[in-house]
Amino acid sequence: MDQVDFNAPHSMGTTIIGVTYNGGVVLGADSRTSTGVYVANRASDKITKLTDNVYVCRSGSAADSQVVSDYVRYFLHQHTIQLGQPATVKVAANLVRLLAYNNKNNLQTGLIVGGWDKYEGGQIYGVPLGGTIVQQPFAIGGSGSSYLYGFFDQAWKEGMTQDEAEELVKKAVSLAIARDGASGGVVRTVIINSEGVTRNFYPGDQLPIWHDELESHNSLLDILGAPEPMNI
Amino acid sequence: MSRGSGGGYDRHITIFSPEGRLFQVEYAFKAVKAAGITSIGVRGKDSVCVVTQKKVPDKLLDQTSVTHLFPITKYLGLLATGMTADARTLVQQARNEAAEFRHKYGYEMPVDVLAKWIADKSQVYTQHAYMRPLGVVAMVLGIDDENGPQLYKCDPAGHYFGHKATSAGSKDQEAINFLEKKMKNDPSFTYDETVQTAISALQSVLQEDFKATEIEVGVVQNDKPEFRVLTTEEIDEHLTAISERD
């Protein structure tokens, strides 16, 4: 029986994050799509709309995650028309996981579904590789997420404000980008709450830099803290 | 070797009579009229409006569940005049078809493509002995990317045409006569004029003044292309404007 070696190391080339806050959710992702060591797209948008109020962060195979999103968008559209009101986040997440589970032998994609509905407010659902569905206060995924487990253990707290949540997501993605070769580019965030959806874009110069990423200086004297010449 | 009357079956299934008529199709048209509702559709310069009567025959009925106006997609609406059960199955199939189109081809199903699909389906029923035609006249409305506001009407015979204004149901001929006069000089109605022409056509033909709860109104506009069912407040504003105008 021919089996793919599931234990072989495979990079999923992404960092994706979804975080709930008091009032909604913030989704975040890097923008690197890699084919081996070649960066095929350095400004990709990995946060995809499923409905007006539900988005999904995609990781793993770009093709697989796109196709799953397309099918779910199609099903949700019909569901919305027949229901006569916006679909709930739970329904969207469930459709995603049914596709992920039932096609597990042919798909390689980890997804984070996040959104807002009037019944349960902001919700985040993780749908990792095998097709499990788990609702969480926050979820991380992709190859870059390995470097964030400890960070979130320390930095995550319940009941953050929208700004705190977005700062947390931005910081986390930029930390992962610093350490994961398969993550990079810009940081994109999507905030979803009762008022609607806001998309944000943070290029490198708007992101924090971490210890060994030196800031450029005009002179080494600035770093060394030496006084100006002639001022001794 | 004359065929005679065809054994009497030409009235029961959709085969030709000796005079070349399809009785079942003609009976389907009668079924549309028998429902006792009249509907009107008007296309303006940058909008389309459809209006129908909201008859709630039983006081115990929940009137929010009585409707002939259905969204098919965010951008397409369908007004079904005639047998309500047939209307619902048509709407269900149209919704599936439009959603599949969007998924398969990557863009929204245009109004005329949906109208053609409905008409083609209806034509099939006129050729199969084991299926009867649907007792529904469907008016499809939407804003087309290239051609602007569109109004199409599909009938049990499998015809479909685009209309500047049209009507369906029990008093459709009177309504069409009224609309022909209104549209005689090829006017370019604004959104308000479109809605008010449609509503006042219905009022004139049925010879009664409506309350906002007695009619259903659906619209699409160039600057708001999502199909929308007007609220009772919005209908009231138009009714007031009409009565002040007269």
Coordinates of C-alpha atoms in Angstrom, one line a residue:
Chain A
M1 CA 0.0 0.0 0.0
D2 CA 1.6 3.2 -1.2
Q3 CA 1.7 5.7 1.6
V4 CA 3.0 9.3 1.7
D5 CA 5.6 9.6 4.4
F6 CA 3.7 11.7 6.9
N7 CA 6.7 12.0 9.1
A8 CA 8.9 13.7 6.5
P9 CA 9.5 17.3 7.5
H10 CA 7.4 19.6 5.4
S11 CA 7.5 23.3 5.8
M12 CA 4.1 25.0 5.6
G13 CA 5.5 28.3 4.8
T14 CA 3.3 30.7 6.7
T15 CA 2.4 32.3 9.9
I16 CA -1.3 32.8 10.6
I17 CA -3.0 34.0 13.8
G18 CA -6.6 34.5 14.9
V19 CA -7.4 36.2 18.2
T20 CA -10.7 37.1 20.0
Y21 CA -11.1 40.4 21.9
N22 CA -14.0 42.0 23.7
G23 CA -16.2 42.9 20.6
G24 CA -14.8 40.7 17.8
V25 CA -11.8 39.1 16.3
V26 CA -8.4 40.1 14.8
L27 CA -6.9 37.8 12.1
G28 CA -3.3 38.2 11.0
A29 CA -0.9 36.6 8.6
D30 CA 2.5 37.1 6.9
S31 CA 2.6 37.4 3.1
R32 CA 5.2 35.0 1.8
T33 CA 4.3 32.2 -0.6
S34 CA 7.3 30.0 -1.2
T35 CA 8.1 27.3 -3.7
G36 CA 11.1 25.6 -2.0
V37 CA 13.5 28.5 -1.4
Y38 CA 12.0 30.7 -4.1
V39 CA 9.5 33.3 -2.9
A40 CA 6.8 33.0 -5.5
N41 CA 4.7 35.8 -4.0
R42 CA 6.1 38.2 -1.4
A43 CA 2.9 40.1 -1.0
S44 CA 0.2 37.5 -0.9
D45 CA -3.1 37.9 0.9
K46 CA -3.6 34.8 3.0
I47 CA -6.7 36.2 4.8
T48 CA -9.7 35.3 2.5
K49 CA -13.3 36.4 2.7
L50 CA -15.9 33.6 3.0
T51 CA -18.8 35.9 3.8
D52 CA -19.2 39.6 4.8
N53 CA -18.7 38.6 8.4
V54 CA -16.4 35.5 8.3
Y55 CA -12.8 35.3 7.0
V56 CA -10.3 32.4 6.9
C57 CA -6.5 32.4 7.3
R58 CA -4.9 29.9 4.9
S59 CA -1.7 28.0 5.4
G60 CA -0.1 24.9 3.8
S61 CA -0.6 24.2 0.2
A62 CA -1.7 27.4 -1.6
A63 CA -3.8 25.5 -4.1
D64 CA -5.5 23.3 -1.5
S65 CA -6.4 26.2 0.8
Q66 CA -7.8 28.2 -2.1
V67 CA -10.0 25.5 -3.4
V68 CA -11.4 24.7 0.1
S69 CA -12.1 28.5 0.5
D70 CA -13.8 28.6 -2.9
Y71 CA -16.1 25.7 -2.1
V72 CA -17.0 27.0 1.4
R73 CA -17.7 30.4 -0.1
Y74 CA -20.1 28.8 -2.6
F75 CA -21.9 26.7 0.0
L76 CA -22.1 29.7 2.4
H77 CA -23.6 31.9 -0.3
Q78 CA -26.4 29.5 -1.0
H79 CA -26.9 28.9 2.7
T80 CA -27.2 32.7 3.3
I81 CA -29.7 33.2 0.5
Q82 CA -31.9 30.3 1.8
L83 CA -31.6 31.3 5.4
G84 CA -32.4 34.9 4.7
Q85 CA -29.7 36.2 7.1
P86 CA -25.9 36.2 7.4
A87 CA -24.4 32.8 8.1
T88 CA -22.9 32.2 11.6
V89 CA -19.1 31.7 12.1
K90 CA -19.8 28.2 13.4
V91 CA -21.5 27.1 10.2
A92 CA -18.6 28.5 8.1
A93 CA -16.1 26.7 10.3
N94 CA -18.1 23.5 10.2
L95 CA -18.2 23.5 6.4
V96 CA -14.5 24.1 6.3
R97 CA -13.8 21.1 8.6
L98 CA -16.2 18.8 6.7
L99 CA -14.2 19.4 3.5
A100 CA -10.9 19.1 5.4
Y101 CA -11.8 15.9 7.1
N102 CA -13.6 14.1 4.2
N103 CA -10.7 14.9 1.9
K104 CA -7.8 14.5 4.3
N105 CA -5.9 12.1 2.1
N106 CA -5.7 14.7 -0.7
L107 CA -5.4 18.0 1.1
Q108 CA -2.5 19.6 3.0
T109 CA -3.9 22.8 4.5
G110 CA -4.3 24.2 8.0
L111 CA -7.0 26.9 8.4
I112 CA -8.1 29.4 11.0
V113 CA -11.7 30.5 10.6
G114 CA -12.6 33.8 12.4
G115 CA -15.6 36.1 12.3
W116 CA -18.5 37.8 14.1
D117 CA -22.2 37.0 14.2
K118 CA -25.0 38.4 16.2
Y119 CA -25.6 35.2 18.3
E120 CA -22.2 34.4 19.7
G121 CA -20.1 37.6 18.9
G122 CA -16.5 37.1 17.8
Q123 CA -15.3 33.5 17.5
I124 CA -12.1 31.8 16.3
Y125 CA -12.1 28.1 15.1
G126 CA -8.9 26.2 14.3
V127 CA -9.1 23.6 11.6
P128 CA -5.6 22.0 11.5
L129 CA -4.3 19.3 9.1
G130 CA -6.5 16.2 9.8
G131 CA -9.8 18.1 9.8
T132 CA -10.4 18.6 13.6
I133 CA -12.4 21.6 14.6
V134 CA -11.7 23.4 17.8
Q135 CA -13.0 26.7 19.0
Q136 CA -10.4 28.7 20.9
P137 CA -9.9 32.2 22.3
F138 CA -6.9 32.4 20.0
A139 CA -5.3 30.2 17.4
I140 CA -2.0 30.1 15.6
G141 CA -0.9 28.1 12.5
G142 CA 1.6 27.6 9.8
S143 CA 5.3 26.9 10.0
G144 CA 6.0 30.2 11.8
S145 CA 3.6 29.3 14.6
S146 CA 6.1 26.9 16.2
Y147 CA 8.0 30.0 17.4
L148 CA 4.9 31.6 18.9
Y149 CA 3.6 29.0 21.4
G150 CA 5.7 30.3 24.3
F151 CA 5.1 33.9 23.3
F152 CA 1.3 33.5 23.5
D153 CA 1.5 31.5 26.7
Q154 CA 3.1 34.7 28.2
A155 CA 1.4 37.5 26.3
W156 CA -2.2 36.4 25.8
K157 CA -4.8 37.7 28.1
E158 CA -8.6 37.5 28.2
G159 CA -10.7 40.6 27.4
M160 CA -8.2 42.7 25.4
T161 CA -9.3 45.8 23.6
Q162 CA -9.2 46.0 19.8
D163 CA -6.0 47.9 19.7
E164 CA -4.3 45.6 22.2
A165 CA -5.4 42.6 20.2
E166 CA -4.1 44.0 16.9
E167 CA -0.8 45.0 18.5
L168 CA -0.5 41.5 19.8
V169 CA -1.1 40.0 16.4
K170 CA 1.3 42.4 14.6
K171 CA 4.0 41.7 17.2
A172 CA 3.5 37.9 17.0
V173 CA 3.6 37.7 13.2
S174 CA 6.7 39.9 13.1
L175 CA 8.4 37.6 15.7
A176 CA 7.6 34.6 13.6
I177 CA 8.8 36.3 10.4
A178 CA 12.1 37.0 12.2
R179 CA 12.7 33.3 13.0
D180 CA 10.9 31.4 10.3
G181 CA 12.5 31.4 6.8
A182 CA 9.2 30.3 5.2
S183 CA 7.4 33.4 6.6
G184 CA 8.1 36.9 5.5
G185 CA 7.0 40.0 3.6
V186 CA 4.4 42.3 5.1
V187 CA 1.9 41.8 7.9
R188 CA -1.8 41.9 7.0
T189 CA -4.5 42.1 9.6
V190 CA -8.3 41.9 9.4
I191 CA -10.5 43.1 12.2
I192 CA -14.1 41.8 12.3
N193 CA -16.8 43.1 14.7
S194 CA -20.4 44.2 14.9
E195 CA -19.6 47.3 12.9
G196 CA -18.0 45.5 9.9
V197 CA -14.6 44.6 8.6
T198 CA -11.3 46.6 8.6
R199 CA -8.3 45.5 6.6
N200 CA -4.8 46.7 7.6
F201 CA -1.4 46.5 6.0
Y202 CA 1.9 46.8 7.8
P203 CA 5.1 46.9 5.7
G204 CA 8.5 46.2 7.3
D205 CA 9.2 49.8 8.4
Q206 CA 6.1 49.8 10.5
L207 CA 7.0 46.6 12.4
P208 CA 9.0 46.2 15.6
I209 CA 12.5 44.8 15.1
W210 CA 14.1 42.3 17.5
H211 CA 17.5 42.3 19.3
D212 CA 19.8 41.1 16.7
E213 CA 18.1 42.9 13.8
L214 CA 20.2 46.0 13.9
E215 CA 18.7 49.4 13.2
S216 CA 20.8 51.3 10.7
H217 CA 22.9 54.1 12.1
N218 CA 25.0 56.8 10.6
S219 CA 27.9 56.0 12.8
L220 CA 29.1 53.4 15.1
L221 CA 29.7 56.1 17.7
D222 CA 25.9 56.5 18.1
I223 CA 25.6 52.9 19.2
L224 CA 28.6 53.0 21.5
G225 CA 27.2 56.1 23.2
A226 CA 30.4 58.0 22.8
P227 CA 30.1 61.8 23.2
E228 CA 30.4 64.1 20.2
P229 CA 34.1 64.9 19.4
M230 CA 35.3 68.2 20.8
N231 CA 32.8 67.9 23.7
I232 CA 35.2 66.2 26.1
Chain B
M1 CA -56.1 8.7 -43.2
S2 CA -57.0 11.6 -40.8
R3 CA -55.9 11.4 -37.3
G4 CA -59.0 12.8 -35.8
S5 CA -58.9 14.1 -32.2
G6 CA -55.8 12.2 -31.1
G7 CA -57.7 10.0 -28.7
G8 CA -58.5 12.8 -26.3
Y9 CA -55.0 12.7 -24.7
D10 CA -53.9 16.0 -26.2
R11 CA -55.6 17.8 -23.4
H12 CA -54.0 15.6 -20.7
I13 CA -50.4 15.6 -21.6
T14 CA -48.1 18.0 -23.6
I15 CA -48.6 16.7 -27.1
F16 CA -50.0 18.7 -30.1
S17 CA -53.7 18.9 -30.8
P18 CA -54.7 18.6 -34.4
E19 CA -54.9 22.4 -34.6
G20 CA -51.3 22.6 -33.4
R21 CA -52.0 23.7 -29.8
L22 CA -50.5 22.5 -26.6
F23 CA -53.4 22.5 -24.3
Q24 CA -51.4 21.8 -21.1
V25 CA -49.3 24.9 -21.8
E26 CA -52.4 27.0 -22.3
Y27 CA -53.9 25.5 -19.1
A28 CA -50.7 26.5 -17.3
F29 CA -51.3 30.1 -18.3
K30 CA -54.8 29.9 -17.0
A31 CA -53.4 28.5 -13.7
V32 CA -51.3 31.7 -13.4
K33 CA -54.3 33.8 -13.8
A34 CA -56.4 31.7 -11.4
A35 CA -54.0 32.6 -8.5
G36 CA -55.8 36.0 -8.4
I37 CA -52.7 38.1 -8.1
T38 CA -51.4 40.8 -10.5
S39 CA -47.8 41.8 -10.7
I40 CA -46.0 44.7 -12.5
G41 CA -42.4 45.3 -13.4
V42 CA -41.0 48.6 -14.7
R43 CA -37.4 49.4 -15.9
G44 CA -36.1 52.9 -15.4
K45 CA -33.0 54.7 -16.5
D46 CA -30.9 53.4 -13.6
S47 CA -33.2 51.1 -11.7
V48 CA -35.8 48.3 -12.0
C49 CA -38.9 47.9 -9.8
V50 CA -41.3 45.0 -9.4
V51 CA -44.6 45.2 -7.5
T52 CA -47.1 42.5 -6.6
Q53 CA -50.2 42.2 -4.4
K54 CA -49.7 40.7 -1.0
K55 CA -53.0 38.8 -0.4
V56 CA -53.2 37.0 2.9
P57 CA -56.3 34.9 2.5
D58 CA -56.6 33.7 6.0
K59 CA -56.6 35.8 9.2
L60 CA -54.7 33.1 11.1
L61 CA -51.8 33.1 8.6
D62 CA -48.5 34.7 9.6
Q63 CA -48.2 37.3 7.0
T64 CA -44.4 37.5 7.2
S65 CA -44.4 34.0 5.6
V66 CA -46.5 35.1 2.6
T67 CA -44.3 36.2 -0.2
H68 CA -43.9 36.0 -4.0
L69 CA -40.7 38.0 -4.1
F70 CA -37.5 36.0 -3.7
P71 CA -33.8 36.9 -3.7
I72 CA -31.9 34.5 -5.9
T73 CA -28.5 35.9 -5.3
K74 CA -27.4 39.1 -3.6
Y75 CA -27.9 40.9 -7.0
L76 CA -30.8 39.0 -8.6
G77 CA -34.4 39.0 -7.6
L78 CA -37.3 36.9 -8.9
L79 CA -41.0 37.8 -8.7
A80 CA -43.1 34.6 -9.2
T81 CA -46.8 35.1 -10.2
G82 CA -49.1 32.1 -10.1
M83 CA -48.9 28.8 -8.1
T84 CA -46.9 29.4 -5.0
A85 CA -45.7 25.8 -4.7
D86 CA -44.4 25.8 -8.2
A87 CA -42.8 29.2 -7.5
R88 CA -40.9 27.8 -4.6
T89 CA -39.4 24.9 -6.5
L90 CA -38.4 27.2 -9.3
V91 CA -36.8 29.6 -6.9
Q92 CA -34.9 26.8 -5.2
Q93 CA -33.5 25.5 -8.5
A94 CA -32.7 29.1 -9.7
R95 CA -30.7 29.7 -6.4
N96 CA -28.7 26.5 -6.9
E97 CA -28.1 27.3 -10.5
A98 CA -26.9 30.9 -9.9
A99 CA -24.7 29.9 -7.0
E100 CA -23.1 27.1 -9.0
F101 CA -22.6 29.6 -11.9
R102 CA -20.8 32.0 -9.6
H103 CA -18.6 29.2 -8.2
K104 CA -17.8 27.6 -11.6
Y105 CA -17.2 30.7 -13.7
G106 CA -16.0 33.2 -11.1
Y107 CA -18.5 36.0 -11.8
E108 CA -22.1 36.7 -11.0
M109 CA -24.8 35.1 -13.2
P110 CA -26.2 37.9 -15.4
V111 CA -30.0 38.5 -15.5
D112 CA -30.5 37.4 -19.0
V113 CA -28.5 34.1 -18.5
L114 CA -30.8 33.2 -15.5
A115 CA -33.9 34.1 -17.5
K116 CA -32.7 31.9 -20.4
W117 CA -32.0 29.1 -18.0
I118 CA -35.5 29.3 -16.5
A119 CA -37.1 29.5 -20.0
D120 CA -35.1 26.6 -21.3
K121 CA -36.2 24.5 -18.3
S122 CA -39.8 25.5 -18.9
Q123 CA -39.5 24.5 -22.6
V124 CA -38.3 21.0 -21.6
Y125 CA -41.5 20.6 -19.6
T126 CA -43.5 21.3 -22.7
Q127 CA -41.9 18.4 -24.5
H128 CA -42.0 15.7 -21.9
A129 CA -45.3 13.8 -21.5
Y130 CA -44.6 12.9 -17.9
M131 CA -43.9 16.4 -16.6
R132 CA -46.3 19.2 -16.5
P133 CA -45.3 22.9 -17.1
L134 CA -45.0 25.1 -14.0
G135 CA -47.9 27.3 -13.3
V136 CA -45.7 30.3 -12.8
V137 CA -44.7 33.5 -14.7
A138 CA -41.3 34.6 -13.4
M139 CA -40.0 38.2 -13.6
V140 CA -36.2 38.4 -13.1
L141 CA -34.5 41.6 -12.3
G142 CA -31.0 42.8 -11.8
I143 CA -28.3 45.3 -12.9
D144 CA -26.1 44.0 -15.7
D145 CA -22.4 44.9 -15.8
E146 CA -22.6 45.9 -19.4
N147 CA -26.2 46.8 -20.1
G148 CA -27.4 48.4 -16.9
P149 CA -30.9 47.7 -15.4
Q150 CA -32.6 44.6 -16.8
L151 CA -36.1 43.1 -16.4
Y152 CA -36.9 39.7 -18.0
K153 CA -40.2 37.8 -18.0
C154 CA -40.3 34.0 -18.4
D155 CA -43.6 32.0 -18.9
P156 CA -44.8 28.4 -18.9
A157 CA -44.4 28.1 -22.6
G158 CA -40.6 28.7 -22.4
H159 CA -40.6 32.2 -23.8
Y160 CA -38.4 34.9 -22.3
F161 CA -38.1 38.5 -23.3
G162 CA -36.5 41.6 -21.9
H163 CA -39.0 44.3 -21.0
K164 CA -39.1 48.0 -20.5
A165 CA -42.3 47.4 -18.5
T166 CA -44.5 44.4 -18.2
S167 CA -47.2 42.6 -16.1
A168 CA -48.3 39.1 -15.1
G169 CA -51.3 37.6 -13.4
S170 CA -55.1 38.0 -13.5
K171 CA -55.2 41.6 -14.7
D172 CA -52.1 41.5 -16.8
Q173 CA -53.7 42.8 -20.0
E174 CA -55.2 45.9 -18.4
A175 CA -51.9 46.6 -16.7
I176 CA -50.0 46.3 -20.0
N177 CA -52.4 48.7 -21.7
F178 CA -51.8 51.2 -18.8
L179 CA -48.1 50.8 -19.0
E180 CA -48.0 51.2 -22.8
K181 CA -49.5 54.6 -22.4
K182 CA -47.0 55.6 -19.7
M183 CA -44.0 54.3 -21.6
K184 CA -45.2 55.7 -25.0
N185 CA -42.5 58.4 -25.4
D186 CA -39.7 56.2 -24.2
P187 CA -39.3 58.0 -20.9
S188 CA -36.2 57.8 -18.7
F189 CA -37.6 57.2 -15.3
T190 CA -35.6 58.1 -12.2
Y191 CA -35.6 55.6 -9.3
D192 CA -38.6 57.3 -7.6
E193 CA -40.5 57.6 -10.9
T194 CA -39.9 53.9 -11.6
V195 CA -41.2 52.8 -8.3
Q196 CA -44.2 55.1 -8.4
T197 CA -45.1 54.2 -12.0
A198 CA -45.1 50.5 -11.0
I199 CA -47.2 51.1 -7.8
S200 CA -49.7 53.5 -9.4
A201 CA -50.1 51.1 -12.4
L202 CA -51.2 48.4 -9.9
Q203 CA -53.5 50.7 -8.1
S204 CA -55.1 51.9 -11.2
V205 CA -55.6 48.5 -12.7
L206 CA -57.1 47.0 -9.6
Q207 CA -59.0 50.2 -8.8
E208 CA -58.0 50.3 -5.2
D209 CA -55.6 52.4 -3.1
F210 CA -53.2 50.2 -1.2
K211 CA -51.8 50.2 2.3
A212 CA -48.1 49.6 2.6
T213 CA -48.8 46.1 4.0
E214 CA -50.9 45.0 1.1
I215 CA -48.1 45.1 -1.6
E216 CA -44.6 43.8 -2.0
V217 CA -42.0 45.9 -3.8
G218 CA -38.5 44.8 -4.9
V219 CA -35.9 47.0 -6.5
V220 CA -32.4 47.1 -7.9
Q221 CA -30.5 50.3 -8.6
N222 CA -27.3 51.2 -10.4
D223 CA -25.7 52.7 -7.3
K224 CA -27.1 50.0 -5.0
P225 CA -27.1 46.9 -7.2
E226 CA -28.0 44.4 -4.4
F227 CA -31.6 43.2 -4.8
R228 CA -33.7 44.8 -2.1
V229 CA -37.2 44.3 -0.8
L230 CA -38.6 47.6 0.4
T231 CA -39.7 48.0 4.0
T232 CA -43.3 49.1 4.8
E233 CA -41.9 52.6 5.7
E234 CA -40.3 53.0 2.3
I235 CA -43.4 51.8 0.5
D236 CA -45.4 54.3 2.6
E237 CA -43.2 57.1 1.4
H238 CA -43.9 56.2 -2.2
L239 CA -47.6 55.8 -1.6
T240 CA -47.7 59.2 -0.1
A241 CA -45.8 60.7 -2.9
I242 CA -48.2 59.1 -5.4
S243 CA -51.4 60.4 -3.6
E244 CA -49.9 63.9 -3.3
R245 CA -49.0 63.9 -6.9
D246 CA -52.6 63.1 -7.9

